[in-house]
Amino acid sequence: MDRGDVSCTNEDVLARAQRVVSAATRDGRTVGTAESCTGGLVSGALTAIPGSSLAVRGGIVSYAISVKHEVLGVEGAILDEPSIGAVSRECAEQMAAGARRVLRADVAIATTGIAGPGGAEPGKPVGTVWFGVASSRGERSERHVFSGDRGTVRRKAVYVALGLLCDELLKS
């Protein structure tokens, strides 16, 4: 699925984080994160919420390709293939599945993308972020292309990631 841009404030991000923590703790479920372009901001937003220790298993910042492969189990063939690579549906889904497995979480979210200002690739402009979600229902992904500077792209990515995490908690 390819989605467009969003608008959000830091308060919006924290409100979404609160909804994730509430949904998870209400049902006795746990969440985990695997983050590349957001560099731990999703996990940081979740753990900013009082009581989050009941729901958050942990987070893995997999900025380096080697961490995506060695820790999260993303296939080397995906990472090495120029037409796929780290900013892809396949990578996002495998990152989420790896985080769920490593952290033993009920639901995991992954982010991988190009926050900018450089790094654009053919078919992957600055602002491209892939999100992967893994749960007992399997893996799914979404692609968004955000506008703005590096900080804005990352904030928007956190906002979307928290929304996807909450949606999955409510569905699974």
Short mmCIF file of C-alpha atoms in Angstrom, two decimals:
data_model
loop_
_atom_site.label_atom_id
_atom_site.label_comp_id
_atom_site.label_asym_id
_atom_site.label_seq_id
_atom_site.Cartn_x
_atom_site.Cartn_y
_atom_site.Cartn_z
CA MET A 1 0.00 0.00 0.00
CA ASP A 2 1.34 3.42 -0.90
CA ARG A 3 0.22 6.29 1.30
CA GLY A 4 0.80 10.02 1.17
CA ASP A 5 1.87 12.65 3.61
CA VAL A 6 0.48 13.37 7.08
CA SER A 7 0.47 16.33 9.43
CA CYS A 8 1.16 15.90 13.14
CA THR A 9 2.61 17.59 16.20
CA ASN A 10 4.67 16.14 19.04
CA GLU A 11 1.46 16.14 21.10
CA ASP A 12 -0.24 14.06 18.39
CA VAL A 13 2.63 11.57 18.56
CA LEU A 14 2.33 11.21 22.33
CA ALA A 15 -1.46 10.84 22.12
CA ARG A 16 -0.99 7.95 19.69
CA ALA A 17 1.65 6.41 21.94
CA GLN A 18 -0.84 6.58 24.81
CA ARG A 19 -3.43 4.75 22.71
CA VAL A 20 -0.93 1.99 21.90
CA VAL A 21 0.04 1.52 25.54
CA SER A 22 -3.60 1.57 26.65
CA ALA A 23 -4.66 -0.97 24.01
CA ALA A 24 -1.77 -3.30 24.83
CA THR A 25 -2.08 -3.15 28.61
CA ARG A 26 -5.86 -3.55 28.50
CA ASP A 27 -5.42 -6.89 26.76
CA GLY A 28 -2.18 -7.96 28.49
CA ARG A 29 -0.23 -7.78 25.23
CA THR A 30 3.28 -6.66 24.44
CA VAL A 31 4.88 -4.60 21.67
CA GLY A 32 8.36 -4.21 20.25
CA THR A 33 10.09 -2.06 17.66
CA ALA A 34 12.76 -2.35 14.99
CA GLU A 35 13.81 1.07 13.78
CA SER A 36 16.17 2.31 11.13
CA CYS A 37 15.29 5.80 9.89
CA THR A 38 13.46 6.69 13.13
CA GLY A 39 16.48 5.71 15.23
CA GLY A 40 14.56 4.73 18.39
CA LEU A 41 11.98 7.52 18.31
CA VAL A 42 9.03 5.09 18.17
CA SER A 43 10.32 3.25 21.22
CA GLY A 44 11.06 6.59 22.88
CA ALA A 45 7.49 7.80 22.33
CA LEU A 46 6.09 4.58 23.78
CA THR A 47 8.31 4.63 26.85
CA ALA A 48 7.44 8.28 27.50
CA ILE A 49 4.00 7.02 28.57
CA PRO A 50 3.61 6.14 32.27
CA GLY A 51 2.89 2.43 32.67
CA SER A 52 4.47 1.53 29.34
CA SER A 53 6.73 -1.01 31.07
CA LEU A 54 3.69 -3.31 31.18
CA ALA A 55 3.49 -3.36 27.39
CA VAL A 56 6.85 -2.46 25.81
CA ARG A 57 9.26 -5.39 25.50
CA GLY A 58 11.99 -3.32 23.88
CA GLY A 59 13.31 -1.79 20.72
CA ILE A 60 16.13 -2.49 18.30
CA VAL A 61 17.76 0.34 16.38
CA SER A 62 18.97 -1.36 13.24
CA TYR A 63 20.50 1.56 11.42
CA ALA A 64 23.31 -0.55 9.99
CA ILE A 65 22.63 -3.12 7.28
CA SER A 66 24.59 -5.67 9.31
CA VAL A 67 22.23 -5.28 12.29
CA LYS A 68 19.21 -5.75 10.04
CA HIS A 69 20.75 -9.01 8.86
CA GLU A 70 22.56 -10.35 11.93
CA VAL A 71 20.12 -9.34 14.68
CA LEU A 72 16.74 -9.15 12.94
CA GLY A 73 17.33 -11.88 10.36
CA VAL A 74 16.61 -9.85 7.23
CA GLU A 75 17.76 -11.96 4.31
CA GLY A 76 21.08 -10.88 2.86
CA ALA A 77 19.74 -11.38 -0.66
CA ILE A 78 17.08 -8.71 0.00
CA LEU A 79 19.59 -6.25 1.43
CA ASP A 80 22.12 -6.84 -1.37
CA GLU A 81 19.67 -6.60 -4.26
CA PRO A 82 19.75 -3.03 -5.61
CA SER A 83 16.15 -3.24 -6.84
CA ILE A 84 14.97 -4.16 -3.32
CA GLY A 85 17.45 -3.17 -0.58
CA ALA A 86 16.92 -1.87 2.93
CA VAL A 87 14.19 0.60 1.97
CA SER A 88 11.60 -1.91 0.82
CA ARG A 89 8.47 -3.81 1.72
CA GLU A 90 10.45 -7.01 2.10
CA CYS A 91 12.96 -5.48 4.49
CA ALA A 92 10.29 -3.76 6.62
CA GLU A 93 8.27 -6.95 7.00
CA GLN A 94 11.33 -9.04 7.87
CA MET A 95 12.50 -6.40 10.36
CA ALA A 96 9.11 -6.49 12.08
CA ALA A 97 9.07 -10.30 12.15
CA GLY A 98 12.62 -10.31 13.52
CA ALA A 99 11.77 -7.81 16.26
CA ARG A 100 8.72 -9.83 17.24
CA ARG A 101 10.84 -12.98 17.45
CA VAL A 102 13.89 -11.49 19.21
CA LEU A 103 11.87 -9.41 21.68
CA ARG A 104 9.14 -12.04 22.13
CA ALA A 105 6.51 -9.37 21.57
CA ASP A 106 2.92 -9.99 20.55
CA VAL A 107 3.08 -7.20 17.97
CA ALA A 108 6.10 -5.45 16.44
CA ILE A 109 6.50 -2.44 14.19
CA ALA A 110 9.45 -1.66 11.93
CA THR A 111 10.55 1.50 10.11
CA THR A 112 13.05 1.77 7.30
CA GLY A 113 13.44 4.69 4.96
CA ILE A 114 15.21 7.79 3.71
CA ALA A 115 14.80 10.73 6.09
CA GLY A 116 17.12 13.01 4.11
CA PRO A 117 18.41 15.39 3.21
CA GLY A 118 20.42 13.06 0.96
CA GLY A 119 20.16 9.37 0.17
CA ALA A 120 17.48 9.35 -2.52
CA GLU A 121 17.58 6.41 -4.89
CA PRO A 122 15.73 5.71 -8.15
CA GLY A 123 12.09 5.17 -7.18
CA LYS A 124 12.86 6.05 -3.56
CA PRO A 125 12.82 9.81 -3.03
CA VAL A 126 13.79 11.48 0.22
CA GLY A 127 10.88 11.02 2.61
CA THR A 128 10.17 7.43 1.56
CA VAL A 129 9.46 5.23 4.59
CA TRP A 130 8.38 1.61 4.64
CA PHE A 131 6.56 0.31 7.72
CA GLY A 132 6.33 -3.36 8.63
CA VAL A 133 3.95 -4.84 11.19
CA ALA A 134 4.19 -8.38 12.56
CA SER A 135 1.73 -10.21 14.78
CA SER A 136 0.09 -13.61 15.07
CA ARG A 137 -1.80 -12.59 11.91
CA GLY A 138 1.47 -12.46 9.92
CA GLU A 139 3.32 -9.53 8.39
CA ARG A 140 2.06 -6.57 6.40
CA SER A 141 3.57 -3.31 5.20
CA GLU A 142 2.83 0.19 3.98
CA ARG A 143 4.87 2.76 2.10
CA HIS A 144 4.54 6.47 2.77
CA VAL A 145 6.35 9.41 1.20
CA PHE A 146 6.61 12.35 3.60
CA SER A 147 7.53 15.96 2.91
CA GLY A 148 9.69 18.13 5.12
CA ASP A 149 13.15 18.23 6.58
CA ARG A 150 14.81 15.26 8.29
CA GLY A 151 13.22 15.92 11.69
CA THR A 152 9.77 16.37 10.18
CA VAL A 153 10.02 13.17 8.13
CA ARG A 154 11.06 11.23 11.22
CA ARG A 155 8.26 12.70 13.38
CA LYS A 156 5.68 11.86 10.72
CA ALA A 157 7.10 8.34 10.47
CA VAL A 158 6.78 7.85 14.24
CA TYR A 159 3.17 9.07 14.10
CA VAL A 160 2.27 6.62 11.34
CA ALA A 161 4.16 3.75 13.00
CA LEU A 162 2.25 4.24 16.24
CA GLY A 163 -1.04 4.30 14.32
CA LEU A 164 -0.21 1.04 12.56
CA LEU A 165 0.85 -0.55 15.84
CA CYS A 166 -2.41 0.49 17.52
CA ASP A 167 -4.48 -0.75 14.56
CA GLU A 168 -2.78 -4.14 14.73
CA LEU A 169 -3.34 -4.43 18.47
CA LEU A 170 -7.03 -3.75 17.95
CA LYS A 171 -7.33 -6.29 15.10
CA SER A 172 -5.28 -9.21 16.34
#
